[in-house]
mmCIF file of C-alpha atoms and ligand atoms in Angstrom:
data_model
loop_
_atom_site.group_PDB
_atom_site.id
_atom_site.type_symbol
_atom_site.label_atom_id
_atom_site.label_comp_id
_atom_site.label_asym_id
_atom_site.label_seq_id
_atom_site.Cartn_x
_atom_site.Cartn_y
_atom_site.Cartn_z
ATOM 1 C CA MET A 1 147.793 -25.635 201.125
ATOM 2 C CA ASN A 2 145.676 -27.756 198.744
ATOM 3 C CA PHE A 3 145.678 -27.380 194.976
ATOM 4 C CA HIS A 4 142.624 -28.396 192.940
ATOM 5 C CA SER A 5 140.847 -27.818 189.670
ATOM 6 C CA PHE A 6 138.366 -24.937 189.711
ATOM 7 C CA ASP A 7 134.774 -25.978 190.296
ATOM 8 C CA GLN A 8 131.842 -23.880 188.983
ATOM 9 C CA GLN A 9 130.446 -23.794 192.532
ATOM 10 C CA GLN A 10 133.443 -21.618 193.453
ATOM 11 C CA ALA A 11 132.578 -19.003 190.813
ATOM 12 C CA ALA A 12 131.324 -16.299 193.185
ATOM 13 C CA ASP A 13 134.224 -16.768 195.622
ATOM 14 C CA VAL A 14 136.825 -16.713 192.839
ATOM 15 C CA GLU A 15 135.318 -13.583 191.293
ATOM 16 C CA GLN A 16 135.334 -11.907 194.710
ATOM 17 C CA LEU A 17 138.975 -12.957 195.260
ATOM 18 C CA PHE A 18 140.158 -11.335 192.021
ATOM 19 C CA GLY A 19 138.137 -8.204 192.752
ATOM 20 C CA GLN A 20 139.619 -7.826 196.228
ATOM 21 C CA VAL A 21 143.231 -8.707 195.340
ATOM 22 C CA PHE A 22 143.443 -6.291 192.396
ATOM 23 C CA SER A 23 141.558 -3.618 194.294
ATOM 24 C CA ASP A 24 144.153 -3.934 197.088
ATOM 25 C CA SER A 25 147.137 -3.889 194.724
ATOM 26 C CA GLU A 26 146.032 -1.552 191.949
ATOM 27 C CA GLY A 27 142.942 0.291 193.095
ATOM 28 C CA GLU A 28 139.203 -0.220 193.067
ATOM 29 C CA ALA A 29 138.709 0.328 189.324
ATOM 30 C CA GLU A 30 141.234 -2.399 188.471
ATOM 31 C CA GLY A 31 139.569 -4.671 191.037
ATOM 32 C CA GLN A 32 136.208 -4.152 189.344
ATOM 33 C CA LEU A 33 137.755 -4.774 185.933
ATOM 34 C CA LEU A 34 139.304 -8.066 187.025
ATOM 35 C CA ALA A 35 136.114 -9.219 188.770
ATOM 36 C CA THR A 36 134.258 -8.552 185.511
ATOM 37 C CA LEU A 37 136.890 -10.359 183.454
ATOM 38 C CA VAL A 38 136.728 -13.426 185.688
ATOM 39 C CA ASN A 39 132.916 -13.409 185.644
ATOM 40 C CA GLU A 40 132.974 -13.305 181.830
ATOM 41 C CA LEU A 41 135.660 -15.985 181.588
ATOM 42 C CA ILE A 42 133.556 -18.295 183.750
ATOM 43 C CA THR A 43 130.211 -17.558 182.092
ATOM 44 C CA THR A 44 131.191 -17.278 178.411
ATOM 45 C CA THR A 45 133.975 -19.865 178.017
ATOM 46 C CA LYS A 46 133.003 -23.426 177.065
ATOM 47 C CA ALA A 47 133.512 -25.642 180.129
ATOM 48 C CA ALA A 48 135.979 -27.816 178.220
ATOM 49 C CA ASP A 49 138.068 -24.746 177.334
ATOM 50 C CA LEU A 50 138.191 -23.192 180.807
ATOM 51 C CA LYS A 51 141.163 -24.562 182.744
ATOM 52 C CA GLY A 52 140.966 -23.107 186.234
ATOM 53 C CA PHE A 53 142.900 -24.078 189.347
ATOM 54 C CA VAL A 54 142.639 -22.939 192.943
ATOM 55 C CA ALA A 55 144.674 -23.079 196.126
ATOM 56 C CA SER A 56 142.794 -23.400 199.388
ATOM 57 C CA ASP A 57 143.649 -23.779 203.033
ATOM 58 C CA ASP A 58 141.086 -25.328 205.363
ATOM 59 C CA GLN A 59 138.289 -24.693 202.794
ATOM 60 C CA LEU A 60 139.293 -21.030 202.518
ATOM 61 C CA LEU A 61 140.056 -19.881 198.978
ATOM 62 C CA ILE A 62 143.596 -18.459 198.850
ATOM 63 C CA ALA A 63 144.502 -18.216 195.163
ATOM 64 C CA ALA A 64 143.139 -18.872 191.691
ATOM 65 C CA ILE A 65 144.381 -19.027 188.119
ATOM 66 C CA PHE A 66 142.812 -19.476 184.684
ATOM 67 C CA PHE A 67 144.173 -20.760 181.404
ATOM 68 C CA THR A 68 142.133 -20.568 178.175
ATOM 69 C CA PRO A 69 142.914 -21.679 174.615
ATOM 70 C CA LEU A 70 144.859 -19.557 172.196
ATOM 71 C CA LYS A 71 143.741 -20.851 168.811
ATOM 72 C CA PHE A 72 145.949 -20.957 165.715
ATOM 73 C CA GLN A 73 145.118 -22.295 162.263
ATOM 74 C CA GLN A 74 147.517 -25.145 162.893
ATOM 75 C CA PRO A 75 146.447 -27.685 165.510
ATOM 76 C CA ILE A 76 148.802 -26.711 168.329
ATOM 77 C CA GLN A 77 147.463 -27.041 171.872
ATOM 78 C CA ALA A 78 148.261 -23.564 173.188
ATOM 79 C CA PHE A 79 146.876 -21.889 176.302
ATOM 80 C CA LEU A 80 146.998 -18.369 177.657
ATOM 81 C CA LEU A 81 147.569 -17.973 181.399
ATOM 82 C CA SER A 82 145.438 -15.050 182.617
ATOM 83 C CA PRO A 83 144.662 -13.986 185.226
ATOM 84 C CA VAL A 84 146.179 -15.208 188.513
ATOM 85 C CA ALA A 85 145.724 -13.830 192.006
ATOM 86 C CA VAL A 86 146.857 -14.726 195.509
ATOM 87 C CA LYS A 87 144.908 -13.389 198.509
ATOM 88 C CA THR A 88 146.661 -10.215 199.657
ATOM 89 C CA SER A 89 147.387 -11.566 203.152
ATOM 90 C CA HIS A 90 149.112 -14.632 201.638
ATOM 91 C CA GLN A 91 151.294 -13.027 198.949
ATOM 92 C CA GLY A 92 155.070 -13.435 198.884
ATOM 93 C CA GLN A 93 155.028 -16.950 200.379
ATOM 94 C CA GLY A 94 155.525 -18.920 197.173
ATOM 95 C CA ILE A 95 151.826 -19.776 196.704
ATOM 96 C CA GLY A 96 151.570 -18.007 193.347
ATOM 97 C CA GLN A 97 154.504 -19.939 191.938
ATOM 98 C CA GLN A 98 153.189 -23.229 193.373
ATOM 99 C CA LEU A 99 149.759 -22.665 191.835
ATOM 100 C CA ILE A 100 151.231 -21.785 188.431
ATOM 101 C CA LYS A 101 153.403 -24.928 188.536
ATOM 102 C CA PHE A 102 150.369 -27.019 189.541
ATOM 103 C CA GLY A 103 148.364 -25.598 186.630
ATOM 104 C CA ILE A 104 151.211 -26.172 184.174
ATOM 105 C CA GLU A 105 151.535 -29.798 185.291
ATOM 106 C CA GLN A 106 147.779 -30.421 184.929
ATOM 107 C CA LEU A 107 147.737 -28.881 181.462
ATOM 108 C CA LYS A 108 150.785 -30.885 180.418
ATOM 109 C CA GLN A 109 148.989 -34.074 181.440
ATOM 110 C CA GLN A 110 146.018 -32.961 179.327
ATOM 111 C CA GLY A 111 148.222 -32.574 176.249
ATOM 112 C CA ALA A 112 149.027 -28.870 176.249
ATOM 113 C CA GLU A 113 152.068 -28.049 174.126
ATOM 114 C CA LEU A 114 152.546 -24.302 174.502
ATOM 115 C CA LEU A 115 151.763 -21.823 177.268
ATOM 116 C CA ILE A 116 151.721 -18.076 176.907
ATOM 117 C CA THR A 117 151.166 -15.271 179.350
ATOM 118 C CA TYR A 118 151.299 -11.500 179.529
ATOM 119 C CA GLY A 119 152.799 -9.918 182.622
ATOM 120 C CA ASP A 120 155.901 -9.266 184.686
ATOM 121 C CA PRO A 121 158.860 -11.205 183.174
ATOM 122 C CA ASN A 122 160.629 -11.306 186.561
ATOM 123 C CA PHE A 123 157.719 -13.060 188.218
ATOM 124 C CA TYR A 124 156.709 -15.423 185.401
ATOM 125 C CA GLY A 125 160.373 -16.211 184.647
ATOM 126 C CA LYS A 126 160.386 -18.132 187.941
ATOM 127 C CA THR A 127 157.946 -20.684 186.506
ATOM 128 C CA GLY A 128 159.573 -21.256 183.132
ATOM 129 C CA PHE A 129 158.250 -18.392 181.007
ATOM 130 C CA GLN A 130 160.644 -16.535 178.765
ATOM 131 C CA SER A 131 160.392 -13.453 176.648
ATOM 132 C CA LEU A 132 158.380 -14.122 173.481
ATOM 133 C CA PRO A 133 159.028 -11.800 170.534
ATOM 134 C CA GLU A 134 155.964 -11.241 168.382
ATOM 135 C CA SER A 135 158.069 -12.312 165.396
ATOM 136 C CA VAL A 136 157.846 -15.817 166.935
ATOM 137 C CA ILE A 137 154.234 -15.749 168.135
ATOM 138 C CA GLN A 138 151.907 -12.809 167.704
ATOM 139 C CA ALA A 139 149.542 -11.622 170.374
ATOM 140 C CA PRO A 140 145.802 -11.812 169.574
ATOM 141 C CA LEU A 141 145.379 -8.075 170.256
ATOM 142 C CA ALA A 142 147.796 -5.124 170.201
ATOM 143 C CA LEU A 143 150.069 -5.181 173.262
ATOM 144 C CA SER A 144 150.580 -2.009 175.278
ATOM 145 C CA TYR A 145 153.569 -3.682 176.992
ATOM 146 C CA PRO A 146 155.297 -5.995 174.447
ATOM 147 C CA HIS A 147 158.031 -6.765 176.967
ATOM 148 C CA GLY A 148 155.407 -8.690 178.980
ATOM 149 C CA TRP A 149 154.607 -11.171 176.173
ATOM 150 C CA LEU A 150 155.994 -14.469 177.492
ATOM 151 C CA GLY A 151 155.873 -18.132 176.607
ATOM 152 C CA GLN A 152 157.091 -21.606 177.333
ATOM 153 C CA SER A 153 157.022 -24.794 175.318
ATOM 154 C CA LEU A 154 155.965 -27.914 177.218
ATOM 155 C CA LEU A 155 157.581 -30.089 174.542
ATOM 156 C CA SER A 156 161.068 -28.671 174.063
ATOM 157 C CA ASP A 157 163.397 -25.856 175.064
ATOM 158 C CA THR A 158 162.443 -23.653 172.150
ATOM 159 C CA ILE A 159 159.183 -22.070 171.148
ATOM 160 C CA PRO A 160 158.149 -22.795 167.551
ATOM 161 C CA THR A 161 157.582 -19.838 165.224
ATOM 162 C CA ILE A 162 153.945 -19.664 164.114
ATOM 163 C CA SER A 163 153.054 -17.280 161.328
ATOM 164 C CA ASP A 164 149.324 -16.723 161.843
ATOM 165 C CA LYS A 165 147.756 -14.471 164.451
ATOM 166 C CA PRO A 166 145.980 -16.469 167.156
ATOM 167 C CA SER A 167 142.583 -15.750 168.651
ATOM 168 C CA CYS A 168 141.771 -15.778 172.349
ATOM 169 C CA VAL A 169 138.486 -16.569 174.084
ATOM 170 C CA GLN A 170 135.684 -13.990 173.959
ATOM 171 C CA ALA A 171 136.158 -12.742 177.532
ATOM 172 C CA LEU A 172 139.762 -11.710 176.838
ATOM 173 C CA ASN A 173 139.025 -10.328 173.380
ATOM 174 C CA ASN A 174 138.956 -6.733 174.627
ATOM 175 C CA PRO A 175 141.769 -4.185 174.139
ATOM 176 C CA ILE A 176 141.365 -3.011 177.722
ATOM 177 C CA TYR A 177 143.151 -6.121 178.996
ATOM 178 C CA TRP A 178 146.088 -5.850 176.586
HETATM 179 C C1 COA B 1 151.596 -11.691 191.458
HETATM 180 C C2 COA B 1 151.107 -12.763 192.414
HETATM 181 C C3 COA B 1 150.165 -13.738 191.707
HETATM 182 C C4 COA B 1 152.351 -13.537 192.908
HETATM 183 O O1 COA B 1 151.959 -14.533 193.822
HETATM 184 P P1 COA B 1 152.740 -14.654 195.218
HETATM 185 O O2 COA B 1 152.266 -15.865 195.893
HETATM 186 O O3 COA B 1 152.623 -13.371 195.935
HETATM 187 O O4 COA B 1 154.245 -14.796 194.678
HETATM 188 P P2 COA B 1 155.309 -15.887 195.138
HETATM 189 O O5 COA B 1 155.464 -15.787 196.621
HETATM 190 O O6 COA B 1 155.021 -17.206 194.552
HETATM 191 O O7 COA B 1 156.587 -15.332 194.390
HETATM 192 C C5 COA B 1 157.218 -14.259 194.925
HETATM 193 C C6 COA B 1 158.112 -13.669 193.901
HETATM 194 O O8 COA B 1 157.330 -13.017 192.922
HETATM 195 C C7 COA B 1 157.634 -11.648 192.919
HETATM 196 N N1 COA B 1 156.365 -10.958 193.065
HETATM 197 C C8 COA B 1 155.474 -11.059 194.057
HETATM 198 N N2 COA B 1 154.436 -10.255 193.818
HETATM 199 C C9 COA B 1 154.686 -9.641 192.656
HETATM 200 C C10 COA B 1 153.983 -8.700 191.900
HETATM 201 N N3 COA B 1 152.798 -8.183 192.294
HETATM 202 N N4 COA B 1 154.518 -8.317 190.734
HETATM 203 C C11 COA B 1 155.696 -8.811 190.345
HETATM 204 N N5 COA B 1 156.410 -9.695 191.033
HETATM 205 C C12 COA B 1 155.903 -10.101 192.177
HETATM 206 C C13 COA B 1 158.525 -11.308 194.050
HETATM 207 O O9 COA B 1 159.607 -10.560 193.539
HETATM 208 C C14 COA B 1 158.992 -12.650 194.556
HETATM 209 O O10 COA B 1 160.290 -12.912 194.124
HETATM 210 P P3 COA B 1 161.392 -13.342 195.178
HETATM 211 O O11 COA B 1 160.869 -14.583 195.836
HETATM 212 O O12 COA B 1 162.620 -13.552 194.359
HETATM 213 O O13 COA B 1 161.463 -12.169 196.114
HETATM 214 C C15 COA B 1 150.402 -12.161 193.669
HETATM 215 O O14 COA B 1 151.329 -11.367 194.389
HETATM 216 C C16 COA B 1 149.190 -11.332 193.304
HETATM 217 O O15 COA B 1 148.087 -11.863 193.247
HETATM 218 N N6 COA B 1 149.375 -10.017 193.121
HETATM 219 C C17 COA B 1 148.310 -9.088 192.791
HETATM 220 C C18 COA B 1 147.624 -9.426 191.497
HETATM 221 C C19 COA B 1 148.584 -9.567 190.323
HETATM 222 O O16 COA B 1 149.443 -8.721 190.100
HETATM 223 N N7 COA B 1 148.423 -10.663 189.546
HETATM 224 C C20 COA B 1 149.292 -10.988 188.446
HETATM 225 C C21 COA B 1 148.858 -10.366 187.162
HETATM 226 S S1 COA B 1 147.559 -11.249 186.349
#
């Protein structure tokens, strides 16, 4: 398995991957929603802000992940991990965790200080994410599943409390995803 940065030439394949994976796991409507989200992330996010990574095997796209900035008034380099998908036929083999760790390492090298995600604590806990109360860091939009708000500091063991509400990129700024 090879891990690389996302390249714009992979846009159609990555969009198709998210559509298929989420359609397989959560139904066609969710697949369509995720394909749309990924299309919007790729087309509306400034290239410098879009941190995408892919896993491939013999040129075949197997998994993809995106991180985008979460902006606070204070100059902290924070990124939101969303979404991630591993080809249905390749799930449960550790690829998801390897890709997340690869992405985290790349972001760390680029100066990221704080990573946040929104999802299953059992899965993301395997790659260093811990429960993040909104009294420590607020979500940009109202959370339907506050238990899934997770974070990790790349600088220390604890996550700093930040009082202002952050903003996410345009593509994720839609209550349907939260
Ligand atoms: C969730 C996902 C990215 C995990 O990638 P993966 O390569 O299958 O997972 P890994 O093999 O690295 O890790 C497996 C572990 O994660 C857990 N896991 C796997 N799929 C999971 C899922 N859909 N939800 C929650 N936990 C999951 C398993 O419990 C497993 O733990 P174990 O090794 O202790 O049994 C992948 O299964 C996927 O794309 N699923 C469908 C889309 C999705 O739900 N994406 C995440 C939300 S944005």
